[in-house]
mmCIF file of C-alpha atoms and ligand atoms in Angstrom:
data_model
loop_
_atom_site.group_PDB
_atom_site.id
_atom_site.type_symbol
_atom_site.label_atom_id
_atom_site.label_comp_id
_atom_site.label_asym_id
_atom_site.label_seq_id
_atom_site.Cartn_x
_atom_site.Cartn_y
_atom_site.Cartn_z
ATOM 1 C CA MET A 250 -4.168 19.547 24.470
ATOM 2 C CA ARG A 251 -1.095 17.534 25.090
ATOM 3 C CA PRO A 252 1.083 15.694 22.291
ATOM 4 C CA VAL A 253 1.175 11.975 21.497
ATOM 5 C CA ASN A 254 3.436 9.726 23.891
ATOM 6 C CA PHE A 255 6.031 8.573 21.392
ATOM 7 C CA GLY A 256 7.518 6.109 23.594
ATOM 8 C CA ARG A 257 4.275 3.925 23.243
ATOM 9 C CA ILE A 258 4.433 4.124 19.344
ATOM 10 C CA ARG A 259 8.006 3.108 19.191
ATOM 11 C CA ALA A 260 7.301 0.103 21.666
ATOM 12 C CA ARG A 261 4.367 -0.927 19.655
ATOM 13 C CA LEU A 262 6.253 -0.570 15.992
ATOM 14 C CA ASP A 263 9.026 -2.452 17.615
ATOM 15 C CA ALA A 264 6.906 -5.289 18.941
ATOM 16 C CA LEU A 265 4.850 -5.629 15.961
ATOM 17 C CA ALA A 266 8.349 -6.007 13.578
ATOM 18 C CA GLU A 267 9.194 -8.899 15.905
ATOM 19 C CA ILE A 268 6.284 -10.817 14.305
ATOM 20 C CA GLY A 269 7.645 -12.162 10.892
ATOM 21 C CA PRO A 270 11.154 -10.822 11.378
ATOM 22 C CA ILE A 271 13.761 -10.973 8.641
ATOM 23 C CA ALA A 272 17.513 -10.375 8.450
ATOM 24 C CA GLY A 273 18.172 -6.643 8.443
ATOM 25 C CA GLY A 274 15.524 -5.878 11.185
ATOM 26 C CA GLY A 275 12.484 -5.577 8.719
ATOM 27 C CA SER A 276 9.120 -8.009 8.769
ATOM 28 C CA CYS A 277 7.531 -10.423 6.173
ATOM 29 C CA ARG A 278 4.077 -10.339 6.751
ATOM 30 C CA LEU A 279 2.428 -11.196 3.402
ATOM 31 C CA ALA A 280 -1.399 -10.630 3.488
ATOM 32 C CA LEU A 281 -3.419 -13.720 5.164
ATOM 33 C CA THR A 282 -0.338 -15.667 6.113
ATOM 34 C CA ASP A 283 0.207 -16.786 9.522
ATOM 35 C CA ALA A 284 2.527 -13.917 10.349
ATOM 36 C CA ASP A 285 -0.308 -11.653 8.994
ATOM 37 C CA ARG A 286 -2.669 -13.080 11.410
ATOM 38 C CA ASP A 287 -0.250 -12.780 14.358
ATOM 39 C CA GLY A 288 0.341 -9.178 13.579
ATOM 40 C CA ARG A 289 -3.261 -8.738 13.503
ATOM 41 C CA ASP A 290 -3.932 -10.478 16.695
ATOM 42 C CA LEU A 291 -1.422 -8.131 18.337
ATOM 43 C CA VAL A 292 -2.951 -5.056 17.317
ATOM 44 C CA ARG A 293 -6.333 -6.186 17.593
ATOM 45 C CA ASN A 294 -5.595 -6.875 21.503
ATOM 46 C CA TRP A 295 -4.198 -3.382 21.874
ATOM 47 C CA MET A 296 -7.334 -1.986 20.421
ATOM 48 C CA GLU A 297 -9.424 -4.111 22.916
ATOM 49 C CA ASP A 298 -6.999 -3.004 25.651
ATOM 50 C CA LEU A 299 -8.033 0.455 25.001
ATOM 51 C CA GLY A 300 -11.926 -0.356 25.414
ATOM 52 C CA LEU A 301 -12.520 0.486 21.817
ATOM 53 C CA ARG A 302 -15.132 -1.233 19.675
ATOM 54 C CA VAL A 303 -13.260 -3.749 17.265
ATOM 55 C CA ASP A 304 -15.338 -4.339 14.245
ATOM 56 C CA ILE A 305 -14.276 -6.873 11.525
ATOM 57 C CA ASP A 306 -15.677 -6.916 8.077
ATOM 58 C CA ARG A 307 -16.306 -9.526 5.378
ATOM 59 C CA ILE A 308 -12.839 -8.416 3.559
ATOM 60 C CA GLY A 309 -10.855 -8.603 7.096
ATOM 61 C CA ASN A 310 -10.531 -5.020 7.447
ATOM 62 C CA VAL A 311 -10.439 -4.277 11.190
ATOM 63 C CA THR A 312 -11.793 -0.947 12.626
ATOM 64 C CA ALA A 313 -11.675 0.064 16.173
ATOM 65 C CA THR A 314 -14.013 3.032 17.168
ATOM 66 C CA TRP A 315 -13.557 5.289 20.305
ATOM 67 C CA PRO A 316 -16.303 5.785 21.944
ATOM 68 C CA ALA A 317 -17.134 2.224 21.850
ATOM 69 C CA ASP A 318 -20.993 2.958 21.780
ATOM 70 C CA ARG A 319 -20.926 5.288 18.922
ATOM 71 C CA PHE A 320 -22.017 4.132 15.593
ATOM 72 C CA ASP A 321 -22.331 7.538 13.673
ATOM 73 C CA PRO A 322 -19.676 8.223 10.783
ATOM 74 C CA PRO A 323 -16.208 8.682 12.616
ATOM 75 C CA LEU A 324 -13.060 10.547 11.711
ATOM 76 C CA LEU A 325 -11.196 7.439 10.394
ATOM 77 C CA ILE A 326 -7.430 7.294 10.680
ATOM 78 C CA GLY A 327 -6.015 3.938 8.999
ATOM 79 C CA SER A 328 -3.417 2.416 7.050
ATOM 80 C CA HIS A 329 -2.173 -1.459 6.758
ATOM 81 C CA ILE A 330 -0.247 -3.833 8.863
ATOM 82 C CA ASP A 331 0.528 -6.186 5.859
ATOM 83 C CA THR A 332 4.055 -6.096 4.263
ATOM 84 C CA VAL A 333 5.980 -6.914 1.118
ATOM 85 C CA ALA A 334 8.302 -9.703 1.625
ATOM 86 C CA THR A 335 11.158 -7.470 2.389
ATOM 87 C CA GLY A 336 9.155 -5.186 4.315
ATOM 88 C CA GLY A 337 10.774 -2.370 6.757
ATOM 89 C CA ARG A 338 9.311 -1.423 10.080
ATOM 90 C CA ASN A 339 7.426 1.605 9.271
ATOM 91 C CA ASP A 340 5.520 1.087 5.985
ATOM 92 C CA GLY A 341 1.725 0.896 7.056
ATOM 93 C CA ASN A 342 2.436 0.051 10.605
ATOM 94 C CA LEU A 343 3.218 3.684 11.499
ATOM 95 C CA GLY A 344 0.024 4.893 10.238
ATOM 96 C CA VAL A 345 -2.068 2.241 12.153
ATOM 97 C CA LEU A 346 0.010 2.514 15.408
ATOM 98 C CA ALA A 347 -0.028 6.502 15.144
ATOM 99 C CA GLY A 348 -3.678 6.381 15.073
ATOM 100 C CA LEU A 349 -4.003 3.982 17.781
ATOM 101 C CA GLU A 350 -1.831 6.488 19.924
ATOM 102 C CA VAL A 351 -3.952 9.507 18.826
ATOM 103 C CA ILE A 352 -7.099 7.693 20.137
ATOM 104 C CA GLU A 353 -5.108 6.794 23.618
ATOM 105 C CA THR A 354 -4.075 10.417 23.805
ATOM 106 C CA LEU A 355 -7.548 11.802 23.302
ATOM 107 C CA ILE A 356 -8.945 9.098 25.935
ATOM 108 C CA GLU A 357 -6.119 10.368 28.635
ATOM 109 C CA SER A 358 -6.897 14.173 27.856
ATOM 110 C CA GLY A 359 -10.470 13.732 28.721
ATOM 111 C CA VAL A 360 -11.558 15.679 25.644
ATOM 112 C CA SER A 361 -14.671 14.821 23.643
ATOM 113 C CA THR A 362 -15.341 15.137 20.151
ATOM 114 C CA THR A 363 -18.260 15.906 17.929
ATOM 115 C CA HIS A 364 -17.558 12.846 15.758
ATOM 116 C CA PRO A 365 -16.406 9.337 16.916
ATOM 117 C CA VAL A 366 -12.483 8.718 16.088
ATOM 118 C CA ALA A 367 -11.694 5.410 14.433
ATOM 119 C CA VAL A 368 -8.478 3.382 13.605
ATOM 120 C CA ALA A 369 -8.451 0.824 10.900
ATOM 121 C CA PHE A 370 -5.911 -1.820 9.364
ATOM 122 C CA PHE A 371 -7.018 -2.664 5.814
ATOM 123 C CA THR A 372 -6.378 -5.967 4.439
ATOM 124 C CA ASP A 373 -3.581 -6.683 1.615
ATOM 125 C CA GLU A 374 -2.701 -3.146 0.959
ATOM 126 C CA GLU A 375 0.325 -4.294 -0.535
ATOM 127 C CA GLY A 376 -0.892 -6.467 -3.186
ATOM 128 C CA SER A 377 2.760 -8.513 -3.446
ATOM 129 C CA ARG A 378 0.640 -11.919 -2.571
ATOM 130 C CA PHE A 379 -2.922 -11.078 -3.864
ATOM 131 C CA ALA A 380 -2.910 -8.429 -6.441
ATOM 132 C CA PRO A 381 -4.347 -5.746 -6.862
ATOM 133 C CA ASP A 382 -2.918 -3.712 -4.147
ATOM 134 C CA MET A 383 -5.067 -1.722 -1.744
ATOM 135 C CA LEU A 384 -7.400 -4.421 -1.981
ATOM 136 C CA GLY A 385 -9.108 -4.168 1.576
ATOM 137 C CA SER A 386 -9.867 -0.318 1.206
ATOM 138 C CA GLN A 387 -10.997 -0.568 -2.357
ATOM 139 C CA VAL A 388 -13.687 -3.460 -1.227
ATOM 140 C CA PHE A 389 -14.403 -1.032 1.795
ATOM 141 C CA VAL A 390 -15.363 1.789 -0.669
ATOM 142 C CA GLY A 391 -17.485 -0.210 -3.309
ATOM 143 C CA GLY A 392 -14.613 -0.304 -5.922
ATOM 144 C CA MET A 393 -14.275 -4.116 -6.170
ATOM 145 C CA ALA A 394 -17.450 -6.550 -5.535
ATOM 146 C CA LEU A 395 -16.528 -8.786 -2.147
ATOM 147 C CA GLU A 396 -17.137 -11.852 -4.056
ATOM 148 C CA GLU A 397 -14.523 -11.027 -6.871
ATOM 149 C CA ALA A 398 -12.144 -10.129 -4.074
ATOM 150 C CA LEU A 399 -12.693 -13.336 -2.209
ATOM 151 C CA ASP A 400 -12.036 -15.315 -5.427
ATOM 152 C CA LEU A 401 -8.634 -13.888 -6.149
ATOM 153 C CA VAL A 402 -5.664 -16.104 -6.346
ATOM 154 C CA ALA A 403 -2.396 -15.709 -4.776
ATOM 155 C CA ILE A 404 0.950 -16.130 -6.469
ATOM 156 C CA ASP A 405 1.263 -19.262 -4.397
ATOM 157 C CA GLY A 406 -1.974 -20.707 -5.634
ATOM 158 C CA ALA A 407 -4.273 -19.959 -2.408
ATOM 159 C CA ARG A 408 -7.691 -18.312 -2.464
ATOM 160 C CA LEU A 409 -8.359 -15.257 -0.871
ATOM 161 C CA GLY A 410 -11.621 -15.839 1.085
ATOM 162 C CA SER A 411 -10.068 -19.351 2.055
ATOM 163 C CA GLU A 412 -7.217 -17.786 3.614
ATOM 164 C CA LEU A 413 -9.146 -14.967 5.179
ATOM 165 C CA ALA A 414 -11.016 -17.681 6.833
ATOM 166 C CA ARG A 415 -8.464 -19.843 7.704
ATOM 167 C CA ILE A 416 -6.593 -17.006 9.805
ATOM 168 C CA GLY A 417 -9.867 -16.127 11.416
ATOM 169 C CA TYR A 418 -10.652 -12.567 10.047
ATOM 170 C CA ALA A 419 -13.556 -13.068 7.569
ATOM 171 C CA GLY A 420 -15.894 -10.938 9.736
ATOM 172 C CA PRO A 421 -19.587 -10.201 9.507
ATOM 173 C CA GLY A 422 -19.189 -6.312 8.714
ATOM 174 C CA PRO A 423 -20.864 -4.989 5.496
ATOM 175 C CA CYS A 424 -18.591 -4.284 2.266
ATOM 176 C CA PRO A 425 -19.113 -1.525 1.162
ATOM 177 C CA ALA A 426 -18.945 0.054 4.322
ATOM 178 C CA HIS A 427 -20.864 3.311 5.431
ATOM 179 C CA PRO A 428 -18.450 6.029 4.467
ATOM 180 C CA PRO A 429 -16.500 7.842 7.396
ATOM 181 C CA HIS A 430 -16.905 11.340 8.035
ATOM 182 C CA ALA A 431 -13.305 11.895 7.038
ATOM 183 C CA TYR A 432 -10.147 10.062 6.649
ATOM 184 C CA LEU A 433 -6.485 10.689 7.464
ATOM 185 C CA GLU A 434 -3.392 8.521 7.203
ATOM 186 C CA LEU A 435 0.118 9.111 8.334
ATOM 187 C CA HIS A 436 2.831 7.311 6.178
ATOM 188 C CA ILE A 437 6.550 7.394 5.681
ATOM 189 C CA GLU A 438 7.469 9.015 2.284
ATOM 190 C CA GLN A 439 9.070 5.815 0.872
ATOM 191 C CA GLY A 440 10.994 8.328 -1.334
ATOM 192 C CA PRO A 441 14.038 10.743 -1.308
ATOM 193 C CA VAL A 442 12.232 14.015 -1.877
ATOM 194 C CA LEU A 443 11.558 15.220 1.849
ATOM 195 C CA GLU A 444 14.838 14.324 3.156
ATOM 196 C CA ALA A 445 16.484 16.379 0.189
ATOM 197 C CA GLN A 446 14.617 19.045 0.787
ATOM 198 C CA GLY A 447 15.369 19.101 4.471
ATOM 199 C CA ALA A 448 11.263 19.154 4.983
ATOM 200 C CA THR A 449 10.282 17.309 8.375
ATOM 201 C CA ILE A 450 6.581 17.153 7.350
ATOM 202 C CA GLY A 451 4.965 16.331 3.626
ATOM 203 C CA VAL A 452 1.609 17.662 2.781
ATOM 204 C CA VAL A 453 0.342 14.779 0.493
ATOM 205 C CA THR A 454 -1.511 16.568 -2.421
ATOM 206 C CA GLY A 455 -2.547 13.026 -3.964
ATOM 207 C CA VAL A 456 -1.445 9.840 -5.226
ATOM 208 C CA GLN A 457 -0.123 9.007 -8.847
ATOM 209 C CA GLY A 458 -1.771 6.772 -11.131
ATOM 210 C CA ILE A 459 -0.763 3.088 -10.891
ATOM 211 C CA SER A 460 -0.860 0.269 -13.576
ATOM 212 C CA TRP A 461 0.174 -3.275 -13.044
ATOM 213 C CA THR A 462 0.233 -5.693 -15.999
ATOM 214 C CA GLU A 463 1.247 -9.293 -16.118
ATOM 215 C CA LEU A 464 2.567 -10.627 -19.531
ATOM 216 C CA THR A 465 2.842 -14.274 -20.250
ATOM 217 C CA ILE A 466 5.322 -14.945 -22.951
ATOM 218 C CA THR A 467 4.950 -18.427 -24.542
ATOM 219 C CA GLY A 468 7.683 -19.754 -27.064
ATOM 220 C CA GLN A 469 9.470 -23.125 -27.244
ATOM 221 C CA SER A 470 11.706 -24.753 -24.924
ATOM 222 C CA ASN A 471 14.718 -26.337 -26.751
ATOM 223 C CA HIS A 472 18.274 -27.512 -26.333
ATOM 224 C CA ALA A 473 20.446 -24.554 -25.720
ATOM 225 C CA GLY A 474 23.515 -26.288 -27.572
ATOM 226 C CA THR A 475 21.756 -27.473 -30.798
ATOM 227 C CA THR A 476 19.368 -24.972 -31.706
ATOM 228 C CA PRO A 477 20.667 -22.265 -34.118
ATOM 229 C CA MET A 478 19.982 -18.617 -32.897
ATOM 230 C CA ALA A 479 17.561 -18.032 -35.883
ATOM 231 C CA LEU A 480 15.221 -20.951 -35.120
ATOM 232 C CA ARG A 481 14.786 -20.106 -31.487
ATOM 233 C CA HIS A 482 11.519 -19.069 -29.989
ATOM 234 C CA ASP A 483 12.938 -17.610 -26.646
ATOM 235 C CA ALA A 484 10.300 -16.497 -23.959
ATOM 236 C CA GLY A 485 13.269 -15.546 -21.720
ATOM 237 C CA TYR A 486 14.943 -13.454 -24.365
ATOM 238 C CA THR A 487 11.670 -11.744 -25.366
ATOM 239 C CA ALA A 488 11.068 -10.924 -21.543
ATOM 240 C CA ALA A 489 14.549 -9.361 -21.289
ATOM 241 C CA ARG A 490 13.697 -7.165 -24.480
ATOM 242 C CA VAL A 491 10.394 -6.113 -22.866
ATOM 243 C CA ALA A 492 12.082 -5.137 -19.650
ATOM 244 C CA THR A 493 14.716 -3.208 -21.493
ATOM 245 C CA PHE A 494 11.921 -1.259 -23.482
ATOM 246 C CA VAL A 495 9.987 -0.450 -20.223
ATOM 247 C CA ARG A 496 13.100 1.144 -18.577
ATOM 248 C CA GLU A 497 13.762 3.092 -21.769
ATOM 249 C CA LEU A 498 10.155 4.208 -22.137
ATOM 250 C CA ALA A 499 10.385 5.759 -18.582
ATOM 251 C CA THR A 500 13.873 7.342 -19.427
ATOM 252 C CA GLU A 501 12.525 8.774 -22.605
ATOM 253 C CA MET A 502 9.222 10.315 -21.316
ATOM 254 C CA GLY A 503 11.087 11.530 -18.412
ATOM 255 C CA PRO A 504 9.922 12.459 -14.801
ATOM 256 C CA PRO A 505 7.466 11.749 -13.247
ATOM 257 C CA GLN A 506 6.987 8.494 -15.408
ATOM 258 C CA VAL A 507 8.557 5.602 -13.524
ATOM 259 C CA ALA A 508 8.364 1.855 -14.911
ATOM 260 C CA THR A 509 9.565 -1.262 -13.119
ATOM 261 C CA VAL A 510 9.749 -5.119 -13.702
ATOM 262 C CA GLY A 511 9.464 -6.618 -10.427
ATOM 263 C CA ARG A 512 9.068 -10.128 -11.184
ATOM 264 C CA ILE A 513 10.208 -12.449 -14.079
ATOM 265 C CA GLU A 514 9.798 -16.013 -13.920
ATOM 266 C CA LEU A 515 11.342 -18.449 -16.661
ATOM 267 C CA ARG A 516 9.992 -22.069 -17.366
ATOM 268 C CA PRO A 517 11.873 -24.358 -17.024
ATOM 269 C CA ASN A 518 14.430 -22.078 -15.730
ATOM 270 C CA LEU A 519 17.521 -24.239 -16.555
ATOM 271 C CA VAL A 520 21.079 -23.406 -17.556
ATOM 272 C CA ASN A 521 21.067 -25.560 -20.955
ATOM 273 C CA VAL A 522 17.141 -25.073 -21.995
ATOM 274 C CA VAL A 523 15.698 -22.281 -24.064
ATOM 275 C CA ALA A 524 12.838 -20.923 -21.934
ATOM 276 C CA SER A 525 9.515 -21.899 -23.023
ATOM 277 C CA THR A 526 7.606 -19.300 -20.820
ATOM 278 C CA ALA A 527 8.269 -16.127 -19.123
ATOM 279 C CA THR A 528 5.629 -14.620 -16.789
ATOM 280 C CA MET A 529 6.697 -10.932 -15.901
ATOM 281 C CA THR A 530 4.820 -8.001 -14.264
ATOM 282 C CA VAL A 531 5.173 -4.308 -15.281
ATOM 283 C CA ASP A 532 4.579 -1.353 -12.933
ATOM 284 C CA LEU A 533 3.911 1.710 -14.703
ATOM 285 C CA ARG A 534 3.144 5.000 -12.535
ATOM 286 C CA ASN A 535 2.569 8.625 -13.634
ATOM 287 C CA THR A 536 0.661 11.651 -11.812
ATOM 288 C CA ASP A 537 -0.853 12.287 -15.307
ATOM 289 C CA GLU A 538 -3.761 10.038 -16.435
ATOM 290 C CA ALA A 539 -2.778 10.798 -20.387
ATOM 291 C CA GLU A 540 0.549 10.132 -19.793
ATOM 292 C CA LEU A 541 0.218 7.100 -18.284
ATOM 293 C CA ALA A 542 -2.261 5.835 -20.809
ATOM 294 C CA ARG A 543 0.455 6.467 -23.276
ATOM 295 C CA ALA A 544 2.907 4.457 -21.499
ATOM 296 C CA GLU A 545 0.282 1.506 -21.350
ATOM 297 C CA ALA A 546 -0.328 1.699 -25.104
ATOM 298 C CA ALA A 547 3.712 1.740 -25.886
ATOM 299 C CA LEU A 548 4.096 -1.062 -23.598
ATOM 300 C CA ALA A 549 1.483 -3.023 -25.371
ATOM 301 C CA GLU A 550 2.508 -2.144 -29.010
ATOM 302 C CA ALA A 551 6.225 -3.126 -27.842
ATOM 303 C CA ALA A 552 5.462 -6.485 -26.200
ATOM 304 C CA GLU A 553 3.575 -7.490 -29.516
ATOM 305 C CA LYS A 554 6.585 -6.144 -31.505
ATOM 306 C CA VAL A 555 9.267 -7.943 -29.991
ATOM 307 C CA ALA A 556 7.021 -11.256 -29.608
ATOM 308 C CA ALA A 557 6.393 -11.337 -33.223
ATOM 309 C CA ALA A 558 9.927 -10.867 -33.979
ATOM 310 C CA GLU A 559 10.759 -14.046 -31.931
ATOM 311 C CA GLY A 560 7.761 -16.098 -33.070
ATOM 312 C CA VAL A 561 6.413 -16.377 -29.424
ATOM 313 C CA THR A 562 3.261 -15.169 -28.188
ATOM 314 C CA VAL A 563 2.218 -12.708 -25.445
ATOM 315 C CA ARG A 564 -0.688 -12.730 -23.382
ATOM 316 C CA SER A 565 -1.603 -9.696 -21.127
ATOM 317 C CA ARG A 566 -3.458 -9.392 -17.949
ATOM 318 C CA ARG A 567 -4.310 -6.689 -15.614
ATOM 319 C CA LEU A 568 -3.369 -6.599 -12.267
ATOM 320 C CA ALA A 569 -4.180 -3.117 -10.794
ATOM 321 C CA ARG A 570 -5.237 -0.070 -12.459
ATOM 322 C CA TYR A 571 -5.741 3.220 -10.458
ATOM 323 C CA ALA A 572 -6.373 6.856 -11.932
ATOM 324 C CA PRO A 573 -4.345 9.476 -10.328
ATOM 325 C CA VAL A 574 -6.139 10.760 -7.074
ATOM 326 C CA GLU A 575 -6.091 14.645 -5.782
ATOM 327 C CA PHE A 576 -7.000 14.700 -1.979
ATOM 328 C CA ALA A 577 -9.717 16.983 -0.628
ATOM 329 C CA THR A 578 -8.292 20.709 -0.855
ATOM 330 C CA PRO A 579 -9.722 21.470 2.805
ATOM 331 C CA VAL A 580 -7.825 18.497 4.119
ATOM 332 C CA VAL A 581 -4.740 19.171 2.359
ATOM 333 C CA ASP A 582 -4.767 22.676 3.439
ATOM 334 C CA LEU A 583 -5.303 21.557 7.189
ATOM 335 C CA VAL A 584 -2.340 19.431 6.993
ATOM 336 C CA GLU A 585 -0.169 22.226 6.072
ATOM 337 C CA ARG A 586 -1.518 24.653 8.654
ATOM 338 C CA VAL A 587 -1.507 22.086 11.499
ATOM 339 C CA ALA A 588 2.245 21.442 10.641
ATOM 340 C CA THR A 589 3.228 24.809 10.167
ATOM 341 C CA ASP A 590 1.493 25.961 13.377
ATOM 342 C CA GLN A 591 3.293 23.298 15.278
ATOM 343 C CA GLY A 592 6.668 24.706 13.848
ATOM 344 C CA TRP A 593 7.591 22.175 11.401
ATOM 345 C CA SER A 594 9.292 22.832 7.868
ATOM 346 C CA VAL A 595 6.662 21.435 5.261
ATOM 347 C CA MET A 596 6.476 20.660 1.696
ATOM 348 C CA ARG A 597 3.679 19.675 -0.586
ATOM 349 C CA LEU A 598 4.188 16.828 -2.810
ATOM 350 C CA PRO A 599 2.339 13.748 -4.457
ATOM 351 C CA SER A 600 2.684 10.304 -3.187
ATOM 352 C CA GLY A 601 4.692 8.037 -5.566
ATOM 353 C CA ALA A 602 3.500 4.957 -3.463
ATOM 354 C CA GLY A 603 -0.072 3.516 -3.424
ATOM 355 C CA HIS A 604 -2.043 4.087 -0.198
ATOM 356 C CA ASP A 605 -5.286 3.233 1.282
ATOM 357 C CA ALA A 606 -5.945 6.980 1.502
ATOM 358 C CA GLN A 607 -6.597 7.036 -2.362
ATOM 359 C CA MET A 608 -9.481 4.438 -1.990
ATOM 360 C CA LEU A 609 -11.147 6.419 1.150
ATOM 361 C CA ALA A 610 -10.842 9.633 -1.106
ATOM 362 C CA ARG A 611 -13.731 8.245 -3.151
ATOM 363 C CA VAL A 612 -16.066 8.347 -0.316
ATOM 364 C CA CYS A 613 -14.971 10.997 2.208
ATOM 365 C CA PRO A 614 -12.554 13.936 2.322
ATOM 366 C CA ALA A 615 -9.586 12.326 2.854
ATOM 367 C CA GLY A 616 -5.809 13.521 3.212
ATOM 368 C CA MET A 617 -2.282 12.238 4.177
ATOM 369 C CA VAL A 618 0.668 13.316 6.222
ATOM 370 C CA PHE A 619 4.272 12.037 5.417
ATOM 371 C CA VAL A 620 7.358 11.961 7.038
ATOM 372 C CA PRO A 621 10.994 11.647 5.425
ATOM 373 C CA SER A 622 12.412 8.024 4.736
ATOM 374 C CA ALA A 623 16.445 8.106 5.073
ATOM 375 C CA GLY A 624 17.928 7.990 1.863
ATOM 376 C CA GLY A 625 14.521 7.421 0.129
ATOM 377 C CA ILE A 626 14.986 3.504 0.985
ATOM 378 C CA SER A 627 11.531 1.661 1.535
ATOM 379 C CA HIS A 628 10.069 -2.046 0.612
ATOM 380 C CA ASN A 629 13.644 -3.096 2.173
ATOM 381 C CA PRO A 630 14.623 -4.060 5.549
ATOM 382 C CA ALA A 631 16.750 -0.962 5.719
ATOM 383 C CA GLU A 632 13.799 1.398 5.615
ATOM 384 C CA HIS A 633 14.316 3.914 8.452
ATOM 385 C CA THR A 634 12.765 7.331 9.735
ATOM 386 C CA GLU A 635 14.468 8.970 12.867
ATOM 387 C CA ASP A 636 12.225 8.941 15.768
ATOM 388 C CA ALA A 637 11.841 12.859 15.754
ATOM 389 C CA ASP A 638 9.921 12.867 12.274
ATOM 390 C CA LEU A 639 7.861 9.998 13.439
ATOM 391 C CA GLU A 640 7.072 11.728 16.542
ATOM 392 C CA ALA A 641 6.284 15.017 14.477
ATOM 393 C CA GLY A 642 4.123 13.097 11.878
ATOM 394 C CA ALA A 643 2.131 11.687 14.778
ATOM 395 C CA ASN A 644 1.612 15.014 16.346
ATOM 396 C CA VAL A 645 0.550 16.424 13.144
ATOM 397 C CA LEU A 646 -1.967 13.651 12.579
ATOM 398 C CA LEU A 647 -3.180 14.558 16.067
ATOM 399 C CA GLY A 648 -3.718 18.046 15.551
ATOM 400 C CA CYS A 649 -5.329 17.383 12.154
ATOM 401 C CA ALA A 650 -7.811 14.633 13.980
ATOM 402 C CA LEU A 651 -8.973 17.131 16.799
ATOM 403 C CA GLU A 652 -9.984 19.528 13.969
ATOM 404 C CA LEU A 653 -11.615 16.934 11.719
ATOM 405 C CA ALA A 654 -13.328 15.352 14.802
ATOM 406 C CA GLY A 655 -14.484 18.469 16.126
ATOM 407 C CA ALA A 656 -12.713 18.417 19.561
HETATM 408 C C1 GLV B 224 1.688 -0.174 -2.408
HETATM 409 O O1 GLV B 224 1.661 0.236 -1.642
HETATM 410 C C2 GLV B 224 2.646 0.387 -3.690
HETATM 411 O O2 GLV B 224 2.696 1.429 -3.858
HETATM 412 O O3 GLV B 224 3.029 -0.536 -4.344
HETATM 413 MN MN1 MN B 225 2.226 1.272 2.719
HETATM 414 MN MN1 MN B 226 4.342 -0.991 0.862
#
């Protein structure tokens, strides 16, 4: 079996990055925007050019199957092509385009497989515009009802179902879908571990638990010059105290606990007005479910306490909650064996980022291959992985696909 043609992966990654380009060489294709539609159209054309059968389901997940006339459960390779607003070139895109390349390599090599092989891109993996993240794959596996997902409202006020129809990706395929035979995903690590360890291939053991909370703090806007400090009900100050608490909590708990306040919006957001409301998000993650629950409880308690001290109210809304996931041992072992046999230095590690694979793991054996991220930078246009590492990852994906599909 010959290796993948990396030139094709490179060319497709670059062409996709030209859609929704942003300063610094990255892309902005927030889920279900016009840019997302244009990216979808491009990748879908590539799928059709290869003679694959392209199916779109009711949440907009797109799956391309080879051979086109096979309807039995495929080995599914997937990821996403939506991005955060400050997206790099590789996050998600690599997994989809490497999956397409695996199929093109199989076709050119003239091999046949026991199971069909399919490549998918899932709707709204990032969750930046419509929370939660991994939305399309969650609906795909029956983790969220289709109607609930279609009724989600974006940070810009748009309804998900309306946006899906507007961009032409409200397909007819059923959700939940039939479980695949198995699932594989190649992704950049998005963290610094592989690079620091000098490993080319990450054998992903699972994904840490994720908890997203939105807090809405309501106080009273008032004149910044005339209101004595002791008489304020300052939503901005309270949000700042919560943000500081969250950082200190993660520091106190120590690794693997991480905590992020990524969004704070103040109203009326003016220089000389005490803020009446603050809306903020808290992202908590841990590989240990009990520790994650402990962090969530500490956050809830601290938010109430600092709000009471300031005479403001705080309302909490859960945006996403996923328990830690462990991938199927046979798939994890397979990734390690294939990478080692191909001569790469390998390292086992859990994923810090959320991935569609953690949803697919609910319904079939699933696993992931990681490649290093330069400087551990991601969700940033500066995101970079050396071509040699991308190529290594694609060849490990190919090797695993051959075994799981029964070549
Ligand atoms: C999504 O990809 C996340 O990990 O936030
Ligand atoms: Mn991703
Ligand atoms: Mn991402």
